[in-house]
Amino acid sequence: MTNIRTFEEMTPVIAEDVWVDDSAMVIGDVEIGSGSSIWPSVTVRGDIHRIRIGERTSIQDGSVVHVTHDSEFVPGGHATIIGSDITVGHNVILHGCEIQDKCLIGMGSIVLDGAVVQSQIIIGAGSLVPGGKVLESGYLYVGSPVKQIRQLTEKELAFFEYSAQSYQRLGQRHRQEAHCSGLEVGG
């Protein structure tokens, strides 16, 4: 597949059941776990550092996942580590950051270099998580820069698993449709 590319001898490792839309680009040192989905016009570019995406994680339309290279300004650089059961909304930028398990990153949000989003967090649409910021587990964060608004409700906490399973099923439906149409299927 031309949208899944090796870069400098680093080839993406993608679980067999992952849906990668044919308009998405996955490049270089990238690993994507089982049941995850990469939707239209997403770029996952592990060309200068590594990207790891866990299981049942959805990276939605138009999002960009990139990294920071090792330099005198950023010793060691920043990989991008995305856990399991995460929903990344449309047009999100994740750059050299860590997103732990069971999170929702709202549409149009930006998470910058060295930021850590702990497990079970909702980041509201259009929010900015500054570089190096650590967000505490179990809260809703909104704004630019983000501010902790309130603890998540039980219903919101249950939504993480629901959303992950829903996008996993939808990704499989897209894989099946592409397969039945005779198209090459990502992953």
XYZ file of C-alpha atoms in Angstrom:
187
model
C 0.000 0.000 0.000
C 1.361 3.394 -0.903
C -0.242 5.112 2.081
C 1.711 2.913 4.534
C 5.345 3.767 3.949
C 8.775 2.774 5.142
C 11.091 5.644 6.037
C 14.834 5.068 6.442
C 14.309 1.337 6.969
C 11.560 1.863 9.579
C 8.328 0.225 8.496
C 5.006 0.694 10.301
C 3.843 -2.348 12.283
C 0.063 -2.488 12.098
C -2.135 -5.175 13.666
C -4.021 -7.255 11.135
C -7.482 -5.967 12.100
C -6.682 -2.229 12.047
C -8.655 -0.052 9.637
C -6.435 2.460 7.794
C -8.380 4.557 5.301
C -6.702 4.723 1.903
C -6.443 8.532 2.149
C -4.531 8.342 5.457
C -0.713 8.273 5.631
C 1.218 6.092 8.101
C 4.973 6.584 7.819
C 8.075 5.196 9.537
C 8.518 4.060 13.140
C 4.839 3.524 13.944
C 3.052 0.684 15.750
C -0.749 0.447 15.809
C -2.535 -2.026 18.101
C -5.448 -4.345 17.427
C -8.899 -2.919 16.778
C -7.678 0.626 16.166
C -8.748 2.829 13.270
C -7.066 5.549 11.229
C -9.687 7.588 9.362
C -9.659 9.710 6.165
C -6.889 12.290 5.704
C -5.050 11.388 8.922
C -1.251 11.653 8.973
C 0.733 9.474 11.405
C 4.352 10.435 10.720
C 7.019 8.579 12.694
C 9.935 9.802 10.622
C 12.156 11.395 13.285
C 10.969 9.556 16.428
C 8.568 6.737 17.311
C 4.777 6.689 17.476
C 2.883 4.022 19.396
C -0.895 3.689 19.222
C -2.604 1.170 21.509
C -5.621 -1.048 20.976
C -9.134 0.134 20.082
C -7.960 3.693 19.522
C -9.597 5.867 16.871
C -7.694 8.681 15.156
C -10.388 10.584 13.288
C -10.519 12.512 10.036
C -7.889 15.164 9.350
C -5.833 14.585 12.495
C -2.033 14.790 12.588
C 0.191 12.666 14.833
C 3.866 13.652 14.776
C 6.966 13.706 16.991
C 9.937 15.870 18.033
C 13.471 14.958 16.990
C 16.474 14.680 19.308
C 18.461 17.929 19.341
C 20.442 20.222 21.602
C 17.162 22.092 22.169
C 15.140 18.968 23.016
C 17.591 16.285 24.213
C 16.114 12.881 23.396
C 13.233 14.452 21.484
C 9.654 13.414 22.162
C 7.945 10.272 20.906
C 4.156 10.260 20.668
C 2.599 7.526 22.788
C -1.159 7.016 22.516
C -2.716 4.392 24.777
C -5.723 2.111 24.336
C -9.445 2.905 24.204
C -8.898 6.485 23.087
C -11.060 8.573 20.784
C -9.136 11.335 19.006
C -11.654 13.698 17.388
C -11.498 15.265 13.938
C -8.629 17.651 13.107
C -6.647 17.063 16.296
C -2.871 17.608 16.444
C -0.896 15.317 18.763
C 2.762 16.328 18.703
C 5.440 14.611 20.796
C 3.044 13.898 23.658
C 1.672 11.030 25.744
C -2.031 10.190 25.897
C -2.734 7.459 28.451
C -5.663 4.995 28.278
C -9.381 5.821 28.048
C -9.389 9.442 26.928
C -11.427 11.604 24.576
C -9.521 14.334 22.760
C -12.105 16.791 21.421
C -12.246 17.958 17.817
C -9.681 20.554 16.806
C -7.618 20.207 19.980
C -3.821 20.455 20.085
C -1.572 18.563 22.520
C 2.047 19.720 22.364
C 5.521 18.367 23.029
C 6.145 16.704 26.372
C 2.539 17.037 27.553
C 1.070 14.055 29.423
C -2.668 13.394 29.362
C -3.266 10.840 32.107
C -5.959 8.131 31.853
C -9.675 8.896 31.865
C -9.635 12.498 30.703
C -11.876 14.463 28.370
C -10.317 17.408 26.559
C -13.007 19.717 25.174
C -13.123 20.652 21.497
C -10.686 23.338 20.374
C -8.498 23.098 23.472
C -4.732 23.591 23.688
C -2.565 21.495 26.016
C 0.757 23.366 26.280
C 4.070 21.578 26.013
C 5.200 19.887 29.222
C 1.800 20.155 30.950
C 0.543 17.115 32.904
C -3.249 16.681 33.101
C -4.536 14.829 36.170
C -6.666 11.722 35.613
C -10.448 11.826 35.964
C -11.219 15.398 34.887
C -12.702 17.468 32.077
C -10.271 20.038 30.646
C -11.296 22.902 28.367
C -9.718 26.024 26.900
C -6.596 27.495 25.398
C -4.582 26.825 27.438
C -6.628 24.053 29.063
C -8.008 24.467 32.550
C -9.307 21.713 34.809
C -13.086 22.219 34.920
C -14.566 19.384 36.986
C -14.393 15.682 37.794
C -15.882 13.346 35.205
C -19.259 11.763 35.911
C -19.807 8.000 35.990
C -21.616 8.299 32.652
C -18.645 10.106 31.095
C -16.246 7.498 32.471
C -18.377 4.727 30.927
C -18.334 6.553 27.576
C -14.636 5.808 26.971
C -15.259 2.075 26.538
C -18.464 2.656 24.567
C -16.727 5.028 22.138
C -13.732 2.716 21.683
C -15.964 -0.281 20.947
C -18.190 1.746 18.631
C -15.270 2.951 16.501
C -13.728 -0.526 16.518
C -16.974 -1.930 15.066
C -17.259 0.903 12.538
C -13.660 0.364 11.430
C -14.403 -3.317 10.864
C -17.453 -2.395 8.778
C -15.239 -0.162 6.631
C -12.663 -2.967 6.277
C -15.395 -5.372 5.187
C -16.842 -2.898 2.678
C -13.396 -2.243 1.184
C -12.696 -5.986 1.043
C -16.036 -6.698 -0.683
C -15.302 -3.911 -3.181
C -11.975 -5.522 -4.053
C -9.932 -2.674 -2.597
C -6.653 -3.227 -0.799
C -7.293 -2.905 2.942
C -4.882 -1.064 5.274
C -3.315 -2.873 8.178
